């Protein structure tokens, strides 16, 4: 189940790599799609060695691949998200376990990035998603929250990451890491919907 989920996420990101790069060209250095694609390819290559392992172990291993293989800010941050999620997940997680684990993982990203909500980063998607999950919203609702939160980064002025160098000129563009976060969440929500 976890490897199916990770495979779906990896393909969702890889197939949108060009769009993610275009978003980063507008307010960053244009490598976000490339970084994420590379990371997801490394994760896909690792998956066969992880079959039969508990979901938390699979996530931890995937996160380590992202940290090791991806340059840029996003590798360590998405890697931390996956590793912390993996550490916090019990072997057979229920919805509450998932909500608690996501809260810890998002806090781990914020600590690693020295960042918080409102700075035009992936946290602007991950924090509302975490709140929607712990608030009991359905998969379809959480997916909508994630996509709307990525859209909402267009209006934010960046104060963390490379886009912050642009100051006010970062306004009017979607944050690339927020969009990849929303893609990841949307893919997971779609999968949860069909397997429920
Ligand atoms: P780089 O910025 O090193 O070129 P990427 O382009 O791969 O790395 O990733 C950029 C994304 O990383 C941003 O769109 C943002 O969402 C996220 N990001 C950057 N810095 C931080 C931070 N300090 N905290 C949280 N997210 C961040
Ligand atoms: Mg970049």
mmCIF file of C-alpha atoms and ligand atoms in Angstrom:
data_model
loop_
_atom_site.group_PDB
_atom_site.id
_atom_site.type_symbol
_atom_site.label_atom_id
_atom_site.label_comp_id
_atom_site.label_asym_id
_atom_site.label_seq_id
_atom_site.Cartn_x
_atom_site.Cartn_y
_atom_site.Cartn_z
ATOM 1 C CA UNK A 1 0.000 0.000 0.000
ATOM 2 C CA UNK A 2 2.712 2.513 0.984
ATOM 3 C CA UNK A 3 4.805 1.638 -2.059
ATOM 4 C CA UNK A 4 1.746 2.096 -4.313
ATOM 5 C CA UNK A 5 1.126 5.488 -2.763
ATOM 6 C CA UNK A 6 4.747 6.550 -3.146
ATOM 7 C CA UNK A 7 4.828 5.321 -6.750
ATOM 8 C CA UNK A 8 1.722 7.374 -7.571
ATOM 9 C CA UNK A 9 3.205 10.458 -5.903
ATOM 10 C CA UNK A 10 6.504 10.039 -7.740
ATOM 11 C CA UNK A 11 4.759 9.768 -11.116
ATOM 12 C CA UNK A 12 2.561 12.793 -10.375
ATOM 13 C CA UNK A 13 5.646 14.902 -9.658
ATOM 14 C CA UNK A 14 7.768 13.527 -12.503
ATOM 15 C CA UNK A 15 5.016 14.158 -15.056
ATOM 16 C CA UNK A 16 4.687 17.803 -13.901
ATOM 17 C CA UNK A 17 8.421 18.516 -13.626
ATOM 18 C CA UNK A 18 8.389 21.027 -16.482
ATOM 19 C CA UNK A 19 5.567 23.004 -14.957
ATOM 20 C CA UNK A 20 7.299 23.010 -11.554
ATOM 21 C CA UNK A 21 10.451 24.285 -13.212
ATOM 22 C CA UNK A 22 8.508 27.026 -15.004
ATOM 23 C CA UNK A 23 7.093 28.190 -11.650
ATOM 24 C CA UNK A 24 10.633 28.300 -10.233
ATOM 25 C CA UNK A 25 11.895 30.194 -13.286
ATOM 26 C CA UNK A 26 9.522 33.026 -12.424
ATOM 27 C CA UNK A 27 10.659 33.564 -8.812
ATOM 28 C CA UNK A 28 13.666 31.295 -8.211
ATOM 29 C CA UNK A 29 16.478 29.651 -10.154
ATOM 30 C CA UNK A 30 14.423 27.310 -12.323
ATOM 31 C CA UNK A 31 15.544 24.007 -10.855
ATOM 32 C CA UNK A 32 12.571 22.917 -8.761
ATOM 33 C CA UNK A 33 11.080 20.494 -11.302
ATOM 34 C CA UNK A 34 14.493 19.019 -11.996
ATOM 35 C CA UNK A 35 15.236 18.662 -8.272
ATOM 36 C CA UNK A 36 11.930 16.981 -7.506
ATOM 37 C CA UNK A 37 12.130 14.681 -10.536
ATOM 38 C CA UNK A 38 15.599 13.554 -9.588
ATOM 39 C CA UNK A 39 14.514 12.896 -6.026
ATOM 40 C CA UNK A 40 11.438 10.951 -7.052
ATOM 41 C CA UNK A 41 13.439 8.855 -9.509
ATOM 42 C CA UNK A 42 15.849 7.978 -6.691
ATOM 43 C CA UNK A 43 12.897 7.017 -4.499
ATOM 44 C CA UNK A 44 11.402 4.823 -7.255
ATOM 45 C CA UNK A 45 14.750 3.084 -7.688
ATOM 46 C CA UNK A 46 14.924 2.364 -3.954
ATOM 47 C CA UNK A 47 11.371 1.000 -3.592
ATOM 48 C CA UNK A 48 12.028 -2.612 -4.709
ATOM 49 C CA UNK A 49 14.511 -3.023 -1.829
ATOM 50 C CA UNK A 50 11.801 -1.998 0.649
ATOM 51 C CA UNK A 51 9.001 -4.403 -0.177
ATOM 52 C CA UNK A 52 7.349 -5.944 2.855
ATOM 53 C CA UNK A 53 8.700 -3.296 5.234
ATOM 54 C CA UNK A 54 6.256 -1.381 7.471
ATOM 55 C CA UNK A 55 4.962 1.914 5.994
ATOM 56 C CA UNK A 56 6.998 4.053 8.395
ATOM 57 C CA UNK A 57 10.235 2.339 7.338
ATOM 58 C CA UNK A 58 9.422 2.814 3.652
ATOM 59 C CA UNK A 59 8.754 6.515 4.205
ATOM 60 C CA UNK A 60 11.967 6.970 6.181
ATOM 61 C CA UNK A 61 13.995 5.355 3.415
ATOM 62 C CA UNK A 62 12.245 7.479 0.769
ATOM 63 C CA UNK A 63 12.968 10.627 2.780
ATOM 64 C CA UNK A 64 16.636 9.715 3.035
ATOM 65 C CA UNK A 65 16.827 9.385 -0.733
ATOM 66 C CA UNK A 66 15.365 12.875 -1.113
ATOM 67 C CA UNK A 67 17.839 14.352 1.363
ATOM 68 C CA UNK A 68 20.799 12.600 -0.252
ATOM 69 C CA UNK A 69 19.972 12.925 -3.941
ATOM 70 C CA UNK A 70 18.322 16.319 -4.264
ATOM 71 C CA UNK A 71 20.248 19.549 -4.293
ATOM 72 C CA UNK A 72 18.576 22.809 -3.375
ATOM 73 C CA UNK A 73 16.385 23.718 -0.467
ATOM 74 C CA UNK A 74 13.562 21.376 -1.382
ATOM 75 C CA UNK A 75 15.387 18.006 -1.057
ATOM 76 C CA UNK A 76 16.200 18.316 2.647
ATOM 77 C CA UNK A 77 12.770 19.831 3.330
ATOM 78 C CA UNK A 78 10.663 17.201 1.519
ATOM 79 C CA UNK A 79 13.104 14.582 2.819
ATOM 80 C CA UNK A 80 12.515 15.767 6.385
ATOM 81 C CA UNK A 81 8.766 15.640 5.797
ATOM 82 C CA UNK A 82 8.910 12.003 4.668
ATOM 83 C CA UNK A 83 11.443 10.898 7.298
ATOM 84 C CA UNK A 84 9.598 12.515 10.208
ATOM 85 C CA UNK A 85 6.298 11.137 8.943
ATOM 86 C CA UNK A 86 7.900 7.708 8.769
ATOM 87 C CA UNK A 87 9.325 7.997 12.277
ATOM 88 C CA UNK A 88 5.979 9.011 13.753
ATOM 89 C CA UNK A 89 3.746 6.461 11.980
ATOM 90 C CA UNK A 90 2.857 3.276 13.900
ATOM 91 C CA UNK A 91 2.841 -0.006 11.892
ATOM 92 C CA UNK A 92 -0.896 0.044 11.177
ATOM 93 C CA UNK A 93 -1.868 3.720 11.346
ATOM 94 C CA UNK A 94 -5.451 4.953 11.698
ATOM 95 C CA UNK A 95 -6.591 8.446 10.783
ATOM 96 C CA UNK A 96 -5.647 9.888 14.166
ATOM 97 C CA UNK A 97 -2.158 8.436 13.937
ATOM 98 C CA UNK A 98 -1.812 9.952 10.489
ATOM 99 C CA UNK A 99 -2.941 13.399 11.702
ATOM 100 C CA UNK A 100 -0.519 13.293 14.646
ATOM 101 C CA UNK A 101 2.346 12.107 12.454
ATOM 102 C CA UNK A 102 1.703 14.806 9.849
ATOM 103 C CA UNK A 103 1.653 17.478 12.563
ATOM 104 C CA UNK A 104 5.071 16.295 13.793
ATOM 105 C CA UNK A 105 6.456 16.064 10.264
ATOM 106 C CA UNK A 106 5.296 19.565 9.335
ATOM 107 C CA UNK A 107 6.828 20.901 12.553
ATOM 108 C CA UNK A 108 10.054 19.170 11.473
ATOM 109 C CA UNK A 109 9.986 20.981 8.115
ATOM 110 C CA UNK A 110 9.401 24.326 9.852
ATOM 111 C CA UNK A 111 12.322 23.673 12.206
ATOM 112 C CA UNK A 112 14.624 22.636 9.389
ATOM 113 C CA UNK A 113 13.621 25.588 7.184
ATOM 114 C CA UNK A 114 13.452 28.052 10.085
ATOM 115 C CA UNK A 115 10.174 29.006 8.499
ATOM 116 C CA UNK A 116 6.524 29.451 9.317
ATOM 117 C CA UNK A 117 3.211 29.892 7.535
ATOM 118 C CA UNK A 118 2.788 33.086 5.503
ATOM 119 C CA UNK A 119 6.286 33.234 3.986
ATOM 120 C CA UNK A 120 5.359 31.775 0.557
ATOM 121 C CA UNK A 121 6.807 28.313 1.087
ATOM 122 C CA UNK A 122 5.559 24.729 1.099
ATOM 123 C CA UNK A 123 4.372 25.333 4.673
ATOM 124 C CA UNK A 124 1.568 27.473 3.244
ATOM 125 C CA UNK A 125 0.117 24.243 1.840
ATOM 126 C CA UNK A 126 1.264 21.733 4.455
ATOM 127 C CA UNK A 127 -0.087 23.601 7.485
ATOM 128 C CA UNK A 128 -3.664 24.048 6.181
ATOM 129 C CA UNK A 129 -3.613 20.403 5.040
ATOM 130 C CA UNK A 130 -2.494 19.253 8.469
ATOM 131 C CA UNK A 131 -5.305 21.310 10.019
ATOM 132 C CA UNK A 132 -7.888 19.911 7.601
ATOM 133 C CA UNK A 133 -6.764 16.365 8.393
ATOM 134 C CA UNK A 134 -6.890 16.819 12.152
ATOM 135 C CA UNK A 135 -10.200 18.666 11.751
ATOM 136 C CA UNK A 136 -11.760 15.526 10.289
ATOM 137 C CA UNK A 137 -12.229 16.675 6.682
ATOM 138 C CA UNK A 138 -12.677 14.115 3.891
ATOM 139 C CA UNK A 139 -9.995 13.239 1.319
ATOM 140 C CA UNK A 140 -11.818 15.276 -1.314
ATOM 141 C CA UNK A 141 -11.974 18.281 1.008
ATOM 142 C CA UNK A 142 -8.308 17.980 1.947
ATOM 143 C CA UNK A 143 -7.343 17.829 -1.725
ATOM 144 C CA UNK A 144 -9.346 21.000 -2.372
ATOM 145 C CA UNK A 145 -7.707 22.701 0.627
ATOM 146 C CA UNK A 146 -4.244 21.815 -0.728
ATOM 147 C CA UNK A 147 -4.897 23.105 -4.244
ATOM 148 C CA UNK A 148 -6.542 26.301 -2.966
ATOM 149 C CA UNK A 149 -3.651 26.883 -0.571
ATOM 150 C CA UNK A 150 -1.144 26.605 -3.446
ATOM 151 C CA UNK A 151 -3.215 29.151 -5.443
ATOM 152 C CA UNK A 152 -3.266 31.424 -2.398
ATOM 153 C CA UNK A 153 0.556 31.637 -2.394
ATOM 154 C CA UNK A 154 0.283 33.780 -5.552
ATOM 155 C CA UNK A 155 -0.718 36.762 -3.426
ATOM 156 C CA UNK A 156 1.957 36.265 -0.765
ATOM 157 C CA UNK A 157 5.275 38.135 -0.672
ATOM 158 C CA UNK A 158 8.136 35.678 -0.149
ATOM 159 C CA UNK A 159 10.179 36.142 2.999
ATOM 160 C CA UNK A 160 11.966 32.746 2.985
ATOM 161 C CA UNK A 161 13.863 30.834 0.342
ATOM 162 C CA UNK A 162 15.264 32.148 -2.915
ATOM 163 C CA UNK A 163 12.045 33.934 -3.905
ATOM 164 C CA UNK A 164 12.527 36.274 -0.935
ATOM 165 C CA UNK A 165 15.419 37.918 -2.847
ATOM 166 C CA UNK A 166 12.764 39.380 -5.174
ATOM 167 C CA UNK A 167 10.860 41.123 -2.399
ATOM 168 C CA UNK A 168 7.596 42.579 -3.732
ATOM 169 C CA UNK A 169 8.300 41.135 -7.187
ATOM 170 C CA UNK A 170 7.639 37.667 -5.784
ATOM 171 C CA UNK A 171 3.964 38.656 -5.509
ATOM 172 C CA UNK A 172 1.806 37.431 -8.406
ATOM 173 C CA UNK A 173 3.488 34.046 -8.852
ATOM 174 C CA UNK A 174 2.666 30.669 -7.330
ATOM 175 C CA UNK A 175 5.326 29.214 -5.020
ATOM 176 C CA UNK A 176 6.824 26.133 -6.727
ATOM 177 C CA UNK A 177 7.297 24.125 -3.525
ATOM 178 C CA UNK A 178 3.698 24.831 -2.552
ATOM 179 C CA UNK A 179 2.496 23.496 -5.869
ATOM 180 C CA UNK A 180 4.568 20.319 -5.584
ATOM 181 C CA UNK A 181 3.244 19.896 -2.028
ATOM 182 C CA UNK A 182 -0.321 20.270 -3.313
ATOM 183 C CA UNK A 183 0.343 17.712 -6.071
ATOM 184 C CA UNK A 184 1.667 15.243 -3.498
ATOM 185 C CA UNK A 185 -1.336 15.757 -1.210
ATOM 186 C CA UNK A 186 -3.839 15.621 -4.090
ATOM 187 C CA UNK A 187 -2.365 12.335 -5.316
ATOM 188 C CA UNK A 188 -2.521 10.794 -1.845
ATOM 189 C CA UNK A 189 -6.117 12.000 -1.375
ATOM 190 C CA UNK A 190 -7.169 10.503 -4.723
ATOM 191 C CA UNK A 191 -5.590 7.186 -3.744
ATOM 192 C CA UNK A 192 -7.214 7.204 -0.301
ATOM 193 C CA UNK A 193 -10.589 7.886 -1.913
ATOM 194 C CA UNK A 194 -10.339 4.933 -4.263
ATOM 195 C CA UNK A 195 -8.933 2.496 -1.696
ATOM 196 C CA UNK A 196 -11.355 3.439 1.117
HETATM 197 P P1 LIG B 1 16.146 26.135 -4.289
HETATM 198 O O1 LIG B 1 15.309 27.223 -3.679
HETATM 199 O O2 LIG B 1 17.367 25.825 -3.470
HETATM 200 O O3 LIG B 1 16.434 26.387 -5.731
HETATM 201 P P2 LIG B 1 13.979 24.393 -5.044
HETATM 202 O O4 LIG B 1 13.789 25.312 -6.186
HETATM 203 O O5 LIG B 1 14.026 22.938 -5.350
HETATM 204 O O6 LIG B 1 15.261 24.790 -4.187
HETATM 205 O O7 LIG B 1 12.774 24.560 -4.003
HETATM 206 C C1 LIG B 1 12.202 25.813 -3.747
HETATM 207 C C2 LIG B 1 11.014 25.628 -2.815
HETATM 208 O O8 LIG B 1 11.450 25.212 -1.518
HETATM 209 C C3 LIG B 1 10.248 26.908 -2.582
HETATM 210 O O9 LIG B 1 9.260 27.083 -3.573
HETATM 211 C C4 LIG B 1 9.661 26.743 -1.191
HETATM 212 O O10 LIG B 1 8.355 26.183 -1.231
HETATM 213 C C5 LIG B 1 10.585 25.757 -0.537
HETATM 214 N N1 LIG B 1 11.425 26.437 0.458
HETATM 215 C C6 LIG B 1 12.565 27.113 0.254
HETATM 216 N N2 LIG B 1 13.096 27.563 1.410
HETATM 217 C C7 LIG B 1 12.250 27.147 2.398
HETATM 218 C C8 LIG B 1 12.224 27.275 3.827
HETATM 219 N N3 LIG B 1 13.182 27.925 4.484
HETATM 220 N N4 LIG B 1 11.190 26.692 4.487
HETATM 221 C C9 LIG B 1 10.227 26.006 3.838
HETATM 222 N N5 LIG B 1 10.195 25.850 2.498
HETATM 223 C C10 LIG B 1 11.188 26.419 1.777
HETATM 224 MG MG1 LIG B 2 15.032 26.501 -7.213
#
